[in-house]
Amino acid sequence: MSTIAAISTAPAIGGIGIVRMSGKDCFEVLEKIFKPKNPETIENIAGYIIKYGTIVNPETNRVVDEVLVSYFKCPKSYTAENMCEINSHGGIVVLREILELCLKNGAELAKPGEFTERAFLNGRIDLTQAEAIIDIINAKSTREAQESANQLEGYLSRKINEIREKIMDIMVKIEANIDYPEYDVEEVSNKDAENKLKEIENELIKLSKTFENGKILKEGVKIAIIGSPNAGKSSLLNSMLKEERAIVTDIAGTTRDIIEEQISIEGIPFKVIDTAGIRDAKDKIEQIGIEKSTKSIEEADLVIMVCDASREMNDEEKEILSKIKDKNYLIVYNKADLINHKDDDKLYISALNKDITPLKNKILNLFNLTSKDITPSLCSSRQIGLLNKARDNLIKANEDALNNLSIDLISVSIKEAYDALKEIVGLSVNTDLSEEIFSRFCVGK
Ligand code: GDP
C-alpha cells in the first residue's frame, strides 16, 4: 500500500501540531526531510522511539521547524504499518509546509479516516472497533466516551463472535446431517435446532436493547419540566445547572418562553426544557409559549411535573396531570424545606437549597443508567440493522423448524443470520459500506 500523510491535529493554532505518515516507505520519505540531532540508520532505530531534530526543505536547505519525531515500526502501530508522527509547533502554516514536504517526497495525501481504514484492512481492529473510534472522537459526554472506549476494547466484537460460534455449531451439525447422513454425527432434530435457535435469538434481543441506551448516551435524554406557576420549575432547572441561568421570580407566569439547557448527570447528557406551563394563556406571547411547551412535552422522553410540597395539589395541577397521563412522567414535590411531614411514596426536593439528589437518582434509575458495568453494546444504526436481520432470520428458521420443513431449508436462514453477524464485525463487508464508514472520520485519523 502507498504511503499516506496528513495533518492529524485540529486545523487551529495550538502548542503542538502533528503530521502523521503511514506506509511501507514512510521512513524513506521522512529521511529526505528530517535531520535528527543524532542520526542513525532506520534499522538501528527501534519502534516507539522519539527523535529530536529539524525538518529541512531539501530543495532550499531551509529549516522549517524544530520537531520531535515518533517512530512506530510495522506491525506495532495504529495502522499496523510503518508509521511516524512529526510533532512540530502548532502553527497552521508550519504544519501545512511539513505536509507539503511529505507529499513532494513520496507520500500521498490521506483520505478522511484512511489511517483507521488501514488499521481495519490490516486486521488490527474490526469494524465495530473502527466505529467506536469515531464515537470516542465525537463523544459529547464522559459516559459516552467511556462506553465507546469499552467497545474499542472489543467487548461487542467478542459477544458477536461468541454468538456466531454458537450459530456455526448448529450449522456444522446440520451440514453433517445433510452431507453425511451415513456417518454417526450427532443427529440434529428440528426440536434441537429450535431450542438452540431460541436461545441465540434471546441473546440477540438482549443485545439489541443496548442500542437504546447507547442512543441515550449519544443524544441525551429529553426532559420537560412542567407545573403551575411558582412551583419552582425555573429554580429546579437552575439547581440542575448549578448556576443562575433562568430568571427566577415570584410573579406567576414569568417563564414566558421555553428555556432549553444541556446538563450532565453522572456524565450522561440531558436536555432539560423549562416550559411556560400549559395553563390557559391570557395574552398572545403567553399563548406562543404554551404552544411550544405542549410540543416539547410531546417530544420529551420524560416529563417532570413540579408541585409545591407546602400546599395541596390545586385544580390547575390536576388538569395538567390529566394532560400528561399517557406520557412517561414523574411528580416531584418541591420546597421540601418548608414542610415537616413527608410521605414515604413521594419524591421530595428543595430546588432553593439545591437539594435535588433524590430526583437525579430517580431519573438515572428510570433510564437504567445506574449500572456502570462494562457490557457489550451496539453503537450504530448499521449494527442494529444487521443484528435485526440476523434475528429475523433466526425467527424464520425457528418457524420453519416448527412447521417441520426440511432441515436444509432451515439452514438457509441460519446461514443468512450468520452472515449478518459476520458483517457487523466487518468480515465480508462490502466496499461501499466500509468506504462510507471511514469517510465519517476526519482527515488524519
Ligand atoms: P416557576 O414559576 O415554577 O418557575 O417557579 P420559580 O422557580 O420562579 O420559583 C418561584 C418561587 O418559589 C421563587 O420565589 C423561588 O425562590 C421559590 N422557590 C423555588 N424553589 C423553592 C424551594 O425549594 N424552597 C423554597 N422555600 N422556595 C422555593
Coordinates of N, CA, C and O in Angstrom, one line a residue, residues 19 21 25-42 45-46 49-59 61-72 83-89 97-103 105:
V19 N 1.9 16.0 12.1 CA 1.8 15.4 10.8 C 2.1 13.9 10.9 O 3.1 13.5 11.5
M21 N 2.4 10.0 9.1 CA 2.6 9.3 7.9 C 2.5 7.8 8.2 O 2.9 7.3 9.3
D25 N 6.9 2.9 2.9 CA 8.1 3.7 2.6 C 8.1 5.0 3.5 O 8.8 5.9 3.2
C26 N 7.4 5.0 4.6 CA 7.3 6.3 5.3 C 8.6 6.7 5.9 O 8.9 7.9 5.9
F27 N 9.5 5.8 6.3 CA 10.7 6.2 6.8 C 11.7 6.8 5.8 O 12.5 7.7 6.0
E28 N 11.5 6.3 4.5 CA 12.3 6.8 3.4 C 11.9 8.3 3.1 O 12.7 9.1 2.9
V29 N 10.6 8.5 3.1 CA 10.1 9.9 2.9 C 10.6 10.8 4.0 O 11.2 11.9 3.8
L30 N 10.5 10.3 5.2 CA 11.0 11.0 6.4 C 12.4 11.4 6.3 O 12.8 12.6 6.6
E31 N 13.2 10.4 5.9 CA 14.7 10.6 5.9 C 15.1 11.8 5.0 O 16.0 12.5 5.2
K32 N 14.2 12.0 3.9 CA 14.5 13.1 3.0 C 14.3 14.5 3.6 O 14.9 15.5 3.2
I33 N 13.5 14.6 4.6 CA 13.1 15.9 5.1 C 13.5 16.1 6.6 O 13.4 17.2 7.1
F34 N 13.9 15.1 7.3 CA 14.1 15.2 8.7 C 15.6 15.0 9.0 O 16.2 14.0 8.6
K35 N 16.2 16.0 9.7 CA 17.6 15.9 10.1 C 17.7 15.7 11.6 O 17.6 16.7 12.4
P36 N 17.8 14.5 12.1 CA 17.9 14.3 13.5 C 19.2 14.8 14.1 O 20.2 14.8 13.4
K37 N 19.2 15.1 15.3 CA 20.4 15.6 16.0 C 21.4 14.5 16.1 O 22.6 14.7 15.9
N38 N 20.9 13.3 16.4 CA 21.8 12.1 16.4 C 21.3 11.1 15.3 O 20.5 10.3 15.6
P39 N 21.9 11.3 14.1 CA 21.4 10.4 13.0 C 21.8 8.9 13.3 O 22.8 8.6 13.8
E40 N 20.9 8.1 12.9 CA 21.1 6.6 13.0 C 20.4 6.0 11.8 O 19.4 6.6 11.2
T41 N 20.8 4.8 11.3 CA 20.1 4.2 10.2 C 18.8 3.7 10.8 O 18.7 3.4 11.9
I42 N 17.8 3.6 9.9 CA 16.5 3.2 10.3 C 16.5 1.8 11.0 O 15.7 1.6 11.9
I45 N 17.0 2.1 14.6 CA 16.0 2.8 15.4 C 14.9 1.8 15.8 O 14.3 1.2 14.9
A46 N 14.7 1.7 17.1 CA 13.6 0.7 17.5 C 12.3 1.5 17.4 O 12.2 2.7 17.2
I49 N 10.2 5.0 19.5 CA 11.3 5.9 19.9 C 11.0 7.3 19.4 O 10.3 7.5 18.3
I50 N 11.4 8.3 20.2 CA 11.2 9.7 19.7 C 12.6 10.3 19.4 O 13.5 10.2 20.3
K51 N 12.7 10.9 18.3 CA 14.0 11.6 18.0 C 13.8 13.1 17.8 O 12.8 13.5 17.2
Y52 N 14.8 13.8 18.2 CA 14.8 15.3 18.1 C 15.5 15.7 16.9 O 16.6 15.1 16.6
G53 N 15.1 16.8 16.3 CA 15.8 17.3 15.1 C 15.1 18.4 14.4 O 14.2 19.1 15.0
T54 N 15.4 18.6 13.1 CA 14.7 19.7 12.4 C 14.1 19.1 11.1 O 14.7 18.2 10.5
I55 N 13.0 19.8 10.6 CA 12.5 19.5 9.3 C 13.2 20.5 8.4 O 13.1 21.7 8.6
V56 N 13.8 20.0 7.3 CA 14.5 20.8 6.4 C 14.0 20.6 5.0 O 13.8 19.5 4.6
N57 N 13.7 21.7 4.3 CA 13.3 21.6 2.9 C 14.5 21.2 2.1 O 15.5 21.9 2.0
P58 N 14.5 20.0 1.5 CA 15.7 19.5 0.8 C 16.0 20.4 -0.5 O 17.2 20.4 -0.9
E59 N 15.1 21.1 -1.0 CA 15.4 21.9 -2.2 C 16.1 23.2 -1.8 O 17.0 23.6 -2.5
N61 N 17.2 23.8 1.5 CA 18.0 23.7 2.7 C 17.6 24.5 3.9 O 18.3 24.7 4.9
R62 N 16.4 25.1 3.8 CA 15.9 26.0 4.8 C 15.2 25.1 5.9 O 14.5 24.2 5.7
V63 N 15.5 25.5 7.2 CA 14.9 24.8 8.3 C 13.4 25.3 8.4 O 13.2 26.5 8.5
V64 N 12.5 24.3 8.4 CA 11.1 24.7 8.5 C 10.6 24.8 10.0 O 10.0 25.7 10.4
D65 N 11.1 23.8 10.8 CA 10.7 23.8 12.2 C 11.6 22.8 13.0 O 12.2 21.9 12.4
E66 N 11.6 23.1 14.3 CA 12.3 22.2 15.2 C 11.2 21.2 15.7 O 10.1 21.5 16.0
V67 N 11.5 19.9 15.5 CA 10.5 18.9 15.8 C 10.9 17.7 16.6 O 12.1 17.5 16.8
L68 N 10.0 16.9 17.1 CA 10.2 15.6 17.6 C 9.5 14.6 16.7 O 8.3 14.8 16.4
V69 N 10.1 13.5 16.4 CA 9.5 12.5 15.5 C 9.4 11.2 16.3 O 10.4 10.7 16.8
S70 N 8.2 10.7 16.3 CA 8.0 9.3 16.9 C 8.0 8.3 15.8 O 7.4 8.5 14.8
Y71 N 8.7 7.2 16.1 CA 8.8 6.1 15.1 C 8.0 4.9 15.6 O 8.0 4.5 16.8
F72 N 7.2 4.3 14.7 CA 6.4 3.1 15.0 C 6.7 2.1 13.9 O 6.5 2.5 12.7
M83 N 5.0 3.7 10.6 CA 4.4 5.0 10.8 C 5.3 5.9 11.5 O 6.2 5.5 12.3
C84 N 5.2 7.2 11.2 CA 5.9 8.2 12.1 C 5.0 9.4 12.3 O 4.0 9.6 11.5
E85 N 5.2 10.1 13.4 CA 4.4 11.2 13.7 C 5.4 12.4 13.9 O 6.3 12.3 14.8
I86 N 5.2 13.4 13.2 CA 6.1 14.6 13.3 C 5.4 15.6 14.2 O 4.4 16.2 13.8
N87 N 6.0 15.8 15.4 CA 5.4 16.8 16.3 C 6.1 18.1 16.1 O 7.3 18.3 16.4
S88 N 5.4 19.1 15.5 CA 6.0 20.4 15.3 C 5.3 21.4 16.1 O 4.5 21.1 16.9
H89 N 5.7 22.7 16.0 CA 5.0 23.7 16.7 C 3.6 23.8 16.0 O 3.5 23.5 14.8
E97 N 3.3 23.3 5.7 CA 4.6 23.2 5.0 C 5.2 21.8 5.1 O 5.7 21.2 4.2
I98 N 5.1 21.3 6.3 CA 5.7 19.9 6.6 C 4.9 18.9 5.8 O 5.5 18.0 5.1
L99 N 3.6 19.0 5.8 CA 2.7 18.1 5.0 C 3.1 18.2 3.5 O 3.3 17.1 2.8
E100 N 3.3 19.4 3.0 CA 3.7 19.6 1.6 C 5.0 18.8 1.3 O 5.1 18.2 0.3
L101 N 5.9 19.0 2.2 CA 7.2 18.3 2.0 C 7.1 16.8 2.0 O 7.7 16.1 1.2
C102 N 6.2 16.3 2.8 CA 6.0 14.8 2.8 C 5.4 14.4 1.5 O 5.8 13.4 0.9
L103 N 4.4 15.2 1.0 CA 3.8 14.9 -0.3 C 4.8 15.0 -1.5 O 4.7 14.2 -2.4
N105 N 7.8 14.5 -1.4 CA 8.9 13.5 -1.3 C 8.4 12.0 -1.2 O 9.1 11.1 -0.7

